[in-house]
């Protein structure tokens, strides 16, 4: 069940004195939590990393000049409703814009929720036609909102339509459902993903406490059906900007058979400045993570360039030019000279 502001106070997760503040935020940005997420909150901890992700705060009412309604420029690359075609070989397909929870740092916070439209049948057909007419599209990322909030029947219809387009070789779903609303991963939903085309599911998780037994079971149901699992996380100040927390998160995901894929630097969404740290500090965390944990636990730290210029890895870089050779840093921080000999072509 999804809970709102009144339930947050009823369940003593938010003090009654804060209700006005929460209402002012909710007038601008969507608010919702699931019961599973609410149960993870420690109301005695003012810095609880779960509450900080989902419970609104007055800090969201502060907007910095560089923040934008559409920080990654989806609109610029949207040739028709529901499609974003930013990179040549892949498109986003957004069949709906509702989520089971509303993350306070969400990059699409001004497009999603009640104000967002679900694509009707005709709009979806136009989206499929666009994909069919573009043979360069190799991968379709089904996102939103959260596509796992659609009924299994609608998910099966989307999978069937995309699998029927010969040049679409990969269907990728982006979802928070297995983590925040795991009981929705039913046998019917898992069946809806069954197809000969490669299906990847990318789950969104930011803190090891989100990896509950129920979340693990939901992921196991997907893995057993042959779904390849990846994760994406956001580097959030005061929530997971700590090497130990990231290590636990990524080790936990890998142990669930989920390969950490992206660690996003937070986007310039309005009212989210309190979540953003410094990129240099993020690079240092990635260095420390590589020193501590297996390569399987290393996501790529990325920045979506504001304005729609795409996503790029932002380091750290272990290799630096040094005259005719290179300086390369090892896991312990020691620097070595590397002088490769370049062979002549045959
Ligand atoms: S689940 Fe994703 S799209 Fe939905 S609110 Fe969170 S970050 Fe935004």
Coordinates of C-alpha atoms in Angstrom, one line a residue, residues 38-255:
X38 CA 8.1 3.1 6.0
X39 CA 8.9 0.0 8.0
X40 CA 12.6 0.5 7.4
X41 CA 12.6 4.0 8.8
X42 CA 14.1 4.5 12.3
X43 CA 12.0 7.4 13.7
X44 CA 14.5 7.9 16.5
X45 CA 17.3 8.7 14.1
X46 CA 17.1 12.3 12.7
X47 CA 19.6 11.3 10.0
X48 CA 17.9 8.0 9.0
X49 CA 19.1 7.2 5.4
X50 CA 15.8 5.7 4.4
X51 CA 13.7 8.6 5.7
X52 CA 16.1 11.1 4.0
X53 CA 15.4 9.5 0.7
X54 CA 11.6 9.5 0.9
X55 CA 10.3 11.8 3.6
X56 CA 10.0 15.4 2.3
X57 CA 11.9 18.3 3.9
X58 CA 11.8 22.1 3.7
X59 CA 15.2 22.0 2.0
X60 CA 13.3 21.0 -1.2
X61 CA 11.7 24.5 -1.2
X62 CA 15.2 26.0 -1.9
X63 CA 16.1 26.2 -5.6
X64 CA 19.6 27.0 -6.9
X65 CA 20.0 29.0 -10.1
X66 CA 21.6 26.1 -12.0
X67 CA 18.8 23.7 -11.1
X68 CA 16.2 22.9 -13.8
X69 CA 12.8 21.3 -14.3
X70 CA 14.3 18.9 -16.9
X71 CA 17.9 18.5 -15.8
X72 CA 19.0 15.8 -18.3
X73 CA 17.1 17.3 -21.2
X74 CA 14.6 14.6 -22.0
X75 CA 12.3 17.0 -23.7
X76 CA 14.9 18.1 -26.2
X77 CA 15.3 14.5 -27.4
X78 CA 11.7 13.5 -27.4
X79 CA 10.4 13.2 -31.0
X80 CA 6.9 12.0 -29.8
X81 CA 5.2 11.4 -26.4
X82 CA 6.8 8.5 -24.5
X83 CA 10.0 8.3 -26.5
X84 CA 13.4 9.9 -25.7
X85 CA 16.0 9.2 -28.4
X86 CA 19.2 10.7 -27.1
X87 CA 21.8 8.1 -28.2
X88 CA 21.7 6.6 -31.7
X89 CA 21.4 2.9 -30.7
X90 CA 18.8 3.1 -27.9
X91 CA 15.6 4.9 -26.9
X92 CA 13.7 5.4 -23.7
X93 CA 10.1 4.2 -23.7
X94 CA 8.1 5.8 -20.9
X95 CA 4.7 4.0 -20.9
X96 CA 3.7 5.7 -17.5
X97 CA 5.0 8.2 -15.1
X98 CA 3.8 6.9 -11.7
X99 CA 6.2 5.5 -9.0
X100 CA 5.5 3.4 -5.9
X101 CA 7.7 5.8 -3.9
X102 CA 8.8 9.3 -4.8
X103 CA 12.5 9.8 -4.2
X104 CA 13.2 13.3 -2.9
X105 CA 16.2 13.7 -5.3
X106 CA 14.4 12.4 -8.4
X107 CA 15.7 13.8 -11.7
X108 CA 12.2 13.6 -13.2
X109 CA 10.4 15.0 -10.2
X110 CA 8.6 17.6 -12.2
X111 CA 7.3 15.1 -14.8
X112 CA 6.2 12.1 -12.8
X113 CA 3.3 11.3 -10.6
X114 CA -0.3 12.3 -10.8
X115 CA 0.5 15.1 -13.3
X116 CA 2.2 12.6 -15.6
X117 CA 0.2 10.9 -18.3
X118 CA 0.0 7.2 -19.0
X119 CA 0.5 6.4 -22.7
X120 CA -2.8 5.2 -24.2
X121 CA -2.9 2.5 -26.8
X122 CA -2.7 4.8 -29.8
X123 CA 0.3 6.7 -28.3
X124 CA 2.0 3.4 -27.6
X125 CA 1.4 2.2 -31.2
X126 CA 3.0 5.5 -32.4
X127 CA 6.0 4.8 -30.1
X128 CA 6.4 1.3 -31.5
X129 CA 6.1 2.6 -35.1
X130 CA 8.9 5.1 -34.3
X131 CA 11.1 2.3 -33.0
X132 CA 10.2 0.1 -36.0
X133 CA 11.2 2.9 -38.4
X134 CA 14.6 3.4 -36.8
X135 CA 16.7 0.3 -37.5
X136 CA 19.6 1.8 -35.6
X137 CA 17.7 1.2 -32.3
X138 CA 19.3 -1.9 -30.8
X139 CA 18.0 -1.4 -27.2
X140 CA 14.8 -0.1 -25.6
X141 CA 14.9 1.1 -22.0
X142 CA 11.4 0.9 -20.6
X143 CA 11.3 3.5 -17.8
X144 CA 9.0 6.2 -16.4
X145 CA 8.0 6.5 -13.6
X146 CA 8.2 2.9 -12.8
X147 CA 7.1 0.4 -15.5
X148 CA 6.6 -2.4 -13.0
X149 CA 3.6 -0.6 -11.7
X150 CA 1.8 -1.5 -14.9
X151 CA -0.3 -4.6 -14.9
X152 CA 1.4 -7.8 -16.0
X153 CA -0.9 -7.8 -19.0
X154 CA 0.3 -4.4 -20.1
X155 CA 3.9 -5.3 -19.4
X156 CA 3.5 -8.5 -21.5
X157 CA 2.0 -6.5 -24.3
X158 CA 5.0 -4.1 -24.3
X159 CA 7.5 -7.0 -24.2
X160 CA 5.7 -8.7 -27.0
X161 CA 5.5 -5.6 -29.2
X162 CA 9.2 -4.8 -28.7
X163 CA 10.3 -8.5 -29.1
X164 CA 8.5 -8.4 -32.5
X165 CA 10.8 -5.7 -33.8
X166 CA 13.8 -7.5 -35.3
X167 CA 16.4 -4.9 -34.7
X168 CA 15.5 -4.6 -31.0
X169 CA 18.0 -7.0 -29.4
X170 CA 17.7 -5.8 -25.8
X171 CA 14.8 -4.8 -23.6
X172 CA 15.8 -3.1 -20.4
X173 CA 13.4 -2.2 -17.6
X174 CA 14.4 0.4 -15.0
X175 CA 12.5 -0.1 -11.7
X176 CA 12.5 0.5 -8.0
X177 CA 9.6 -2.0 -7.4
X178 CA 11.7 -5.1 -6.4
X179 CA 13.4 -3.1 -3.7
X180 CA 10.5 -0.9 -2.4
X181 CA 7.5 -2.9 -3.2
X182 CA 8.8 -6.5 -3.6
X183 CA 5.5 -8.3 -3.3
X184 CA 4.5 -6.8 -6.7
X185 CA 7.1 -9.1 -8.3
X186 CA 4.5 -11.8 -8.7
X187 CA 4.6 -14.9 -10.9
X188 CA 2.4 -13.1 -13.4
X189 CA 4.9 -10.1 -13.6
X190 CA 7.8 -12.5 -14.0
X191 CA 5.9 -14.4 -16.8
X192 CA 5.2 -11.1 -18.5
X193 CA 8.9 -10.6 -19.1
X194 CA 9.4 -14.0 -20.8
X195 CA 10.6 -13.6 -24.3
X196 CA 13.4 -14.8 -26.6
X197 CA 14.8 -11.2 -26.7
X198 CA 17.4 -10.4 -24.0
X199 CA 15.6 -8.8 -21.0
X200 CA 17.6 -6.8 -18.4
X201 CA 16.1 -5.4 -15.2
X202 CA 17.9 -2.6 -13.6
X203 CA 16.9 -2.0 -9.9
X204 CA 17.4 1.3 -8.1
X205 CA 18.9 1.0 -4.6
X206 CA 20.9 3.5 -2.6
X207 CA 21.5 2.0 0.9
X208 CA 22.3 -1.5 2.1
X209 CA 19.2 -1.4 4.5
X210 CA 17.0 -1.4 1.4
X211 CA 18.2 -4.9 0.6
X212 CA 15.7 -6.7 2.8
X213 CA 14.8 -10.4 2.7
X214 CA 11.7 -9.6 0.7
X215 CA 13.7 -7.6 -1.8
X216 CA 16.2 -10.5 -2.1
X217 CA 13.3 -12.9 -2.7
X218 CA 11.8 -10.7 -5.4
X219 CA 15.2 -10.5 -7.2
X220 CA 15.6 -14.3 -6.9
X221 CA 12.2 -14.7 -8.6
X222 CA 13.5 -12.6 -11.6
X223 CA 16.9 -14.3 -11.7
X224 CA 15.4 -17.8 -11.7
X225 CA 13.4 -16.7 -14.8
X226 CA 16.6 -16.0 -16.6
X227 CA 16.4 -12.2 -16.3
X228 CA 19.8 -10.4 -16.2
X229 CA 20.0 -8.1 -13.3
X230 CA 21.8 -4.8 -12.9
X231 CA 21.5 -1.9 -10.5
X232 CA 21.8 1.9 -10.4
X233 CA 22.3 4.0 -7.4
X234 CA 22.6 7.7 -6.7
X235 CA 25.5 9.1 -4.7
X236 CA 23.6 11.0 -2.0
X237 CA 25.1 13.4 0.6
X238 CA 24.4 12.1 4.2
X239 CA 22.9 8.9 2.9
X240 CA 25.5 6.8 1.1
X241 CA 28.5 9.1 0.6
X242 CA 30.7 6.8 2.7
X243 CA 33.0 4.1 1.4
X244 CA 31.8 1.6 4.0
X245 CA 28.1 2.1 3.1
X246 CA 28.8 1.9 -0.6
X247 CA 30.9 -1.3 -0.1
X248 CA 28.0 -2.9 1.9
X249 CA 25.5 -1.8 -0.7
X250 CA 27.4 -3.1 -3.7
X251 CA 28.5 -6.4 -2.0
X252 CA 24.9 -6.9 -1.0
X253 CA 23.7 -6.4 -4.6
X254 CA 26.3 -8.7 -6.1
X255 CA 25.5 -11.4 -3.5

